[in-house]
């Protein structure tokens, strides 16, 4: 159980650092509203379910 909590905290910390780094970087590109939404929707439609599936498999193999 402590391993699972530790891994979850590590993943959250890495995501927080990545988000802060991306937010502080100067944006030199010209994105339209449509292109921005397509990138966000791609993240939520494809990557989020894959992340949950990966975490579920990790939990399954740890607790098995």
PDB file of C-alpha atoms in Angstrom:
ATOM      1  CA  UNK A   1       0.000   0.000   0.000  1.00  0.00           C
ATOM      2  CA  UNK A   2       2.807   2.421   0.828  1.00  0.00           C
ATOM      3  CA  UNK A   3       4.391   1.682  -2.547  1.00  0.00           C
ATOM      4  CA  UNK A   4       1.182   2.601  -4.354  1.00  0.00           C
ATOM      5  CA  UNK A   5       0.806   5.840  -2.415  1.00  0.00           C
ATOM      6  CA  UNK A   6       4.458   6.679  -3.012  1.00  0.00           C
ATOM      7  CA  UNK A   7       4.141   6.045  -6.750  1.00  0.00           C
ATOM      8  CA  UNK A   8       0.984   8.155  -6.931  1.00  0.00           C
ATOM      9  CA  UNK A   9       2.687  11.020  -5.106  1.00  0.00           C
ATOM     10  CA  UNK A  10       5.704  10.754  -7.385  1.00  0.00           C
ATOM     11  CA  UNK A  11       3.542  10.880 -10.515  1.00  0.00           C
ATOM     12  CA  UNK A  12       1.629  13.878  -9.165  1.00  0.00           C
ATOM     13  CA  UNK A  13       4.853  15.686  -8.281  1.00  0.00           C
ATOM     14  CA  UNK A  14       6.315  15.067 -11.752  1.00  0.00           C
ATOM     15  CA  UNK A  15       3.087  16.302 -13.360  1.00  0.00           C
ATOM     16  CA  UNK A  16       3.105  19.414 -11.158  1.00  0.00           C
ATOM     17  CA  UNK A  17       6.699  20.255 -12.077  1.00  0.00           C
ATOM     18  CA  UNK A  18       5.978  19.675 -15.771  1.00  0.00           C
ATOM     19  CA  UNK A  19       2.880  21.881 -15.617  1.00  0.00           C
ATOM     20  CA  UNK A  20       4.757  24.702 -13.901  1.00  0.00           C
ATOM     21  CA  UNK A  21       7.623  24.481 -16.406  1.00  0.00           C
ATOM     22  CA  UNK A  22       5.235  24.626 -19.358  1.00  0.00           C
ATOM     23  CA  UNK A  23       3.298  27.499 -17.803  1.00  0.00           C
ATOM     24  CA  UNK A  24       6.416  29.580 -17.240  1.00  0.00           C
ATOM     25  CA  UNK A  25       7.784  29.049 -20.740  1.00  0.00           C
ATOM     26  CA  UNK A  26       7.229  31.937 -23.144  1.00  0.00           C
ATOM     27  CA  UNK A  27       4.766  31.101 -25.871  1.00  0.00           C
ATOM     28  CA  UNK A  28       6.123  32.129 -29.266  1.00  0.00           C
ATOM     29  CA  UNK A  29       3.638  30.232 -31.389  1.00  0.00           C
ATOM     30  CA  UNK A  30       0.403  31.450 -32.860  1.00  0.00           C
ATOM     31  CA  UNK A  31      -2.306  28.967 -31.921  1.00  0.00           C
ATOM     32  CA  UNK A  32      -5.859  29.461 -32.936  1.00  0.00           C
ATOM     33  CA  UNK A  33      -8.735  28.636 -30.618  1.00  0.00           C
ATOM     34  CA  UNK A  34      -9.610  25.653 -32.779  1.00  0.00           C
ATOM     35  CA  UNK A  35      -6.087  24.208 -32.687  1.00  0.00           C
ATOM     36  CA  UNK A  36      -5.868  24.718 -28.916  1.00  0.00           C
ATOM     37  CA  UNK A  37      -9.146  22.891 -28.376  1.00  0.00           C
ATOM     38  CA  UNK A  38      -8.066  20.029 -30.616  1.00  0.00           C
ATOM     39  CA  UNK A  39      -4.913  19.566 -28.527  1.00  0.00           C
ATOM     40  CA  UNK A  40      -6.854  19.676 -25.251  1.00  0.00           C
ATOM     41  CA  UNK A  41      -9.518  17.289 -26.497  1.00  0.00           C
ATOM     42  CA  UNK A  42      -6.806  14.889 -27.707  1.00  0.00           C
ATOM     43  CA  UNK A  43      -5.275  14.895 -24.244  1.00  0.00           C
ATOM     44  CA  UNK A  44      -8.573  14.261 -22.469  1.00  0.00           C
ATOM     45  CA  UNK A  45     -10.019  11.759 -24.916  1.00  0.00           C
ATOM     46  CA  UNK A  46      -6.903   9.610 -25.457  1.00  0.00           C
ATOM     47  CA  UNK A  47      -4.286  10.176 -22.774  1.00  0.00           C
ATOM     48  CA  UNK A  48      -6.528  10.369 -19.712  1.00  0.00           C
ATOM     49  CA  UNK A  49      -8.173   6.958 -20.250  1.00  0.00           C
ATOM     50  CA  UNK A  50      -4.755   5.461 -21.032  1.00  0.00           C
ATOM     51  CA  UNK A  51      -3.383   6.910 -17.799  1.00  0.00           C
ATOM     52  CA  UNK A  52      -6.259   5.417 -15.798  1.00  0.00           C
ATOM     53  CA  UNK A  53      -5.805   2.076 -17.538  1.00  0.00           C
ATOM     54  CA  UNK A  54      -2.096   2.131 -16.761  1.00  0.00           C
ATOM     55  CA  UNK A  55      -2.716   3.001 -13.128  1.00  0.00           C
ATOM     56  CA  UNK A  56      -5.325   0.258 -12.902  1.00  0.00           C
ATOM     57  CA  UNK A  57      -2.913  -2.306 -14.326  1.00  0.00           C
ATOM     58  CA  UNK A  58      -0.183  -1.103 -11.970  1.00  0.00           C
ATOM     59  CA  UNK A  59      -2.549  -1.461  -9.010  1.00  0.00           C
ATOM     60  CA  UNK A  60      -3.595  -4.923 -10.212  1.00  0.00           C
ATOM     61  CA  UNK A  61      -0.030  -6.204 -10.520  1.00  0.00           C
ATOM     62  CA  UNK A  62       1.050  -4.689  -7.196  1.00  0.00           C
ATOM     63  CA  UNK A  63      -1.859  -6.157  -5.235  1.00  0.00           C
ATOM     64  CA  UNK A  64      -1.952  -9.516  -7.011  1.00  0.00           C
TER      65      UNK A  64
END
